[in-house]
PDB file of C-alpha atoms in Angstrom:
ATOM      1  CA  UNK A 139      69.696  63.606 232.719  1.00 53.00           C
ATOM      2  CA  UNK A 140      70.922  61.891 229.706  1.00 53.00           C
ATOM      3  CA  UNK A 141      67.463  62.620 227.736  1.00 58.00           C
ATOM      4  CA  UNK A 142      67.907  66.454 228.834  1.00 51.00           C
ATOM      5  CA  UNK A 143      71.963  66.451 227.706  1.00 50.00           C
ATOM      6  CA  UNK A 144      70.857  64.789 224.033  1.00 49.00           C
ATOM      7  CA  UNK A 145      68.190  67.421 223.421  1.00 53.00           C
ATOM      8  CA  UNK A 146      70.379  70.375 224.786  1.00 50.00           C
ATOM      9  CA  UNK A 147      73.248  68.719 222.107  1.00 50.00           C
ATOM     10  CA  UNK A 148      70.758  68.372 219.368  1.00 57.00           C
ATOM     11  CA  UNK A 149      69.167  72.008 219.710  1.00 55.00           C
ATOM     12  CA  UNK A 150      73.079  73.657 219.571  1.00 55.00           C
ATOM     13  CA  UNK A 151      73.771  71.335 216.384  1.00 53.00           C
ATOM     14  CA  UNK A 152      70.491  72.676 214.889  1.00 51.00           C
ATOM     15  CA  UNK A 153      71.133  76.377 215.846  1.00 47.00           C
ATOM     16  CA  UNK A 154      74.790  76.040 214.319  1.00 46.00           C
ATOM     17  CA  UNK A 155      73.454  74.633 210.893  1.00 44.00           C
ATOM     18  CA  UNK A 156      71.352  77.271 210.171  1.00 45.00           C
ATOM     19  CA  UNK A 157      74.029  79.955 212.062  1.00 46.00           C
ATOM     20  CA  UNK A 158      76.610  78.280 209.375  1.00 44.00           C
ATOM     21  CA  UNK A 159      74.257  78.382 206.180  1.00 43.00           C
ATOM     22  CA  UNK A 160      73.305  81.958 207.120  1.00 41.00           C
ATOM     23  CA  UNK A 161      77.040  83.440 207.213  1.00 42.00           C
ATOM     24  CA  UNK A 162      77.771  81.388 203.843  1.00 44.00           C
ATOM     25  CA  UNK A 163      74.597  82.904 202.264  1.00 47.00           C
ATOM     26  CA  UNK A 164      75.690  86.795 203.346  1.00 47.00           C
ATOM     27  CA  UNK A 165      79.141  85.955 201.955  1.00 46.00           C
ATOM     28  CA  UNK A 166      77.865  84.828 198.638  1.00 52.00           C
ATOM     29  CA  UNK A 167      75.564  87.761 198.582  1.00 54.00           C
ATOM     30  CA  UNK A 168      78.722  90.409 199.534  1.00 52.00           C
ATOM     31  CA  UNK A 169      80.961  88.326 196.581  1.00 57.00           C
ATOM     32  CA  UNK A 170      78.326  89.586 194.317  1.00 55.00           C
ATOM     33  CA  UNK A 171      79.185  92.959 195.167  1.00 59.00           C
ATOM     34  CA  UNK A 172      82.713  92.847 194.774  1.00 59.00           C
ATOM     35  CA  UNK A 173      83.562  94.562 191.332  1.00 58.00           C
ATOM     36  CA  UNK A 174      86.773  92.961 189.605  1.00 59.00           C
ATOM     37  CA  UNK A 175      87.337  94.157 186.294  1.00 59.00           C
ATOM     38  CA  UNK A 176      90.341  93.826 184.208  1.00 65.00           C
ATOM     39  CA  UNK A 177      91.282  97.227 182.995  1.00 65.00           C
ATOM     40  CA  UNK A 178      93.813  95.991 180.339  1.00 72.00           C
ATOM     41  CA  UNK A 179      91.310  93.657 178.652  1.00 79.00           C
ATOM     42  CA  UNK A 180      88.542  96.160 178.912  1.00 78.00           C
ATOM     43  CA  UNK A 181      91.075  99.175 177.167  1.00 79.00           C
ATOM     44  CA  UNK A 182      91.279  96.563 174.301  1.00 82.00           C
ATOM     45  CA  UNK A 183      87.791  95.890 174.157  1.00 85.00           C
ATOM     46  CA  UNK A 184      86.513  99.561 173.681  1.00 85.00           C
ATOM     47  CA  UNK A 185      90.101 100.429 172.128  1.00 88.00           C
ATOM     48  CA  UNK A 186      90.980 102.663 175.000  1.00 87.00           C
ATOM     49  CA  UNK A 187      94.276 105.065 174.861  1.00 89.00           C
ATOM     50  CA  UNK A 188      96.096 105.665 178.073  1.00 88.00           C
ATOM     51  CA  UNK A 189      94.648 108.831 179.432  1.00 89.00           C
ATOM     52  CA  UNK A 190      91.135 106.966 179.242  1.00 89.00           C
ATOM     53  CA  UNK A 191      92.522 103.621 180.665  1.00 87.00           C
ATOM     54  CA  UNK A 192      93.938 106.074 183.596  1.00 88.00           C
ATOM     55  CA  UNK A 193      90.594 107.650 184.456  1.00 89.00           C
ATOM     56  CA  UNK A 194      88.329 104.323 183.632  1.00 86.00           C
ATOM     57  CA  UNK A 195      90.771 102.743 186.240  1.00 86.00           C
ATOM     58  CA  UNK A 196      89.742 105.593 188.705  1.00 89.00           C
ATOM     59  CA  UNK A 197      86.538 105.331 188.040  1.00 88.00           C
ATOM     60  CA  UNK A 198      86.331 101.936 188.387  1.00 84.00           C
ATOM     61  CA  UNK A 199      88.253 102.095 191.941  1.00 86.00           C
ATOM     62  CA  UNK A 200      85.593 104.368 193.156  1.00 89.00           C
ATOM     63  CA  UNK A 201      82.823 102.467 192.366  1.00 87.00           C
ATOM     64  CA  UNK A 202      84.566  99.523 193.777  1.00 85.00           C
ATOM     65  CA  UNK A 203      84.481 101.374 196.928  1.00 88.00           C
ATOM     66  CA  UNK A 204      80.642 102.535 196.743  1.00 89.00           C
ATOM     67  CA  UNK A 205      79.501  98.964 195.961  1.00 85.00           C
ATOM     68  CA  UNK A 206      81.554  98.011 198.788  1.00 86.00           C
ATOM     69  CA  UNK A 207      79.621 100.410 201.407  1.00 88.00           C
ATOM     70  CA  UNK A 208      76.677  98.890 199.605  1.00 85.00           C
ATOM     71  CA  UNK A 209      77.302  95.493 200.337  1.00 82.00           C
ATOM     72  CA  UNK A 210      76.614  96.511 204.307  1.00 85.00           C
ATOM     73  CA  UNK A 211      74.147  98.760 204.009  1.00 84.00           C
ATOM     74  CA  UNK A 212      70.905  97.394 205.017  1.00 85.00           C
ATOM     75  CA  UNK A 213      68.733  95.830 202.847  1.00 82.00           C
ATOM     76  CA  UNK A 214      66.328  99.155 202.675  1.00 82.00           C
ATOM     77  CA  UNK A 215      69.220 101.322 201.709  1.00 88.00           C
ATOM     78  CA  UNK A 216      71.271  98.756 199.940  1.00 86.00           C
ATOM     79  CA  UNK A 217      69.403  99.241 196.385  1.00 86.00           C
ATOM     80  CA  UNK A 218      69.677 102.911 196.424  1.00 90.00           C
ATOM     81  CA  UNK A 219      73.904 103.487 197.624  1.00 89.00           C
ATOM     82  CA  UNK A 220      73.926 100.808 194.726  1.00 87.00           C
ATOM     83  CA  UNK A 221      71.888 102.899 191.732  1.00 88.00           C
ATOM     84  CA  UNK A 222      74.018 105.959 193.087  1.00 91.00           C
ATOM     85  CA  UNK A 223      77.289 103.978 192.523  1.00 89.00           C
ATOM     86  CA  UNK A 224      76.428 103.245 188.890  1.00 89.00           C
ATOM     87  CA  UNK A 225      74.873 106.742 188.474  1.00 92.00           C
ATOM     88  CA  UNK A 226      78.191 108.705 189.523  1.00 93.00           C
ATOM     89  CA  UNK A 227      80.183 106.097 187.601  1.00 91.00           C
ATOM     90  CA  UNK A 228      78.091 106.742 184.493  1.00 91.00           C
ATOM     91  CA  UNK A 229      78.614 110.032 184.784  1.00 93.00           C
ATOM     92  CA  UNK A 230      82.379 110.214 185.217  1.00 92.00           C
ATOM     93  CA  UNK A 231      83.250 107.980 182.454  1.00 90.00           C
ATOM     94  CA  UNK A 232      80.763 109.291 180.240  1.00 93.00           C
ATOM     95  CA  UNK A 233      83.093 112.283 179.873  1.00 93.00           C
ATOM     96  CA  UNK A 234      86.117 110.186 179.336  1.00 91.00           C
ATOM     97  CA  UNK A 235      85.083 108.104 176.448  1.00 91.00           C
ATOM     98  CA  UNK A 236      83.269 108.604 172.832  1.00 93.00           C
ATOM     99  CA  UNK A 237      79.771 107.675 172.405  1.00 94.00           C
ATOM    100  CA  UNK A 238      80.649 104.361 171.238  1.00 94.00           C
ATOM    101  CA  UNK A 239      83.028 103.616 173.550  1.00 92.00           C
ATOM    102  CA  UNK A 240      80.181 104.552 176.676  1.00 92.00           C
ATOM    103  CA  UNK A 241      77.477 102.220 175.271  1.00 92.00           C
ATOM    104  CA  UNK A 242      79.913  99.615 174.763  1.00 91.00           C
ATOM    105  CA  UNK A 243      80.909 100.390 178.354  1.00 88.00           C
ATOM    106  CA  UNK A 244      77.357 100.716 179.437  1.00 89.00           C
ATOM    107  CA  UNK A 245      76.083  97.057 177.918  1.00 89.00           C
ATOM    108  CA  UNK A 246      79.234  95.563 179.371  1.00 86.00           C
ATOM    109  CA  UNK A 247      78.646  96.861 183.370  1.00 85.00           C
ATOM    110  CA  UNK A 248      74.759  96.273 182.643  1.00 86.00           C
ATOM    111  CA  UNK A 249      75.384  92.652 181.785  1.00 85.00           C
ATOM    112  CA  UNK A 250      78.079  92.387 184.762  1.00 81.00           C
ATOM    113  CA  UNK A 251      75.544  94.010 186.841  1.00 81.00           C
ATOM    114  CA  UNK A 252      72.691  91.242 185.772  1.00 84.00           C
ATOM    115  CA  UNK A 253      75.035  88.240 186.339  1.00 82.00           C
ATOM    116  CA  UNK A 254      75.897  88.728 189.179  1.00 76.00           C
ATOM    117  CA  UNK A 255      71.996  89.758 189.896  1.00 79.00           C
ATOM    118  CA  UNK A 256      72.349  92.969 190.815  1.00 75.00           C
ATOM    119  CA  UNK A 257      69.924  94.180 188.882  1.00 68.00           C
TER     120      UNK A 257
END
């Protein structure tokens, strides 16, 4: 009986390790898609005026949403809801800004997207 009670105790320890490492590994991976800019430091950074700030700020709220859906899609899906977030996005704020202003924008949510390996 006691033989029997260790190995039930030791299987439910074992099952909750992994249980526990999974959940922290599907939070990391859902942090990653969590999109947190600063709108005030990026406006200085591609010397934004305040009608652009206003619609990069929507902008960025909507794609904060679609990379949100994203993040519990499955895996299958996951890529493409993501590559249709940055695709609308592009497209939105390419009308807002110059052309230097959207490739500085574009090299500074490519390299977000890469560290946080997105893409």
């Amino acid at each position: 009986m006691k033989r029997l009670f260790l190995s039930v105790l030791t299987a439910l320890s074992a099952v909750g390790t992994f249980a526990g490492n999974e959940s922290s590994d599907n939070a990391s991976k859902l942090d990653s898609y969590r999109l947190e800019v600063n709108n005030w430091k990026l406006a200085h950074t591609l010397s934004l005026d305040n009608s652009q700030i206003a619609g990069i700020t929507q902008a960025h709220d909507e794609l904060s949403k679609e990379m949100r859906r994203a993040s519990f899609a499955s895996d299958s899906n996951r890529k493409e809801m993501l590559d249709e977030a940055l695709r609308k996005d592009a497209l939105y704020v390419k009308k807002l800004l110059s052309r230097r202003q959207y490739q500085q924008y574009l090299m500074i949510l490519n390299a977000t997207m890469q560290n946080r390996g997105l893409k």
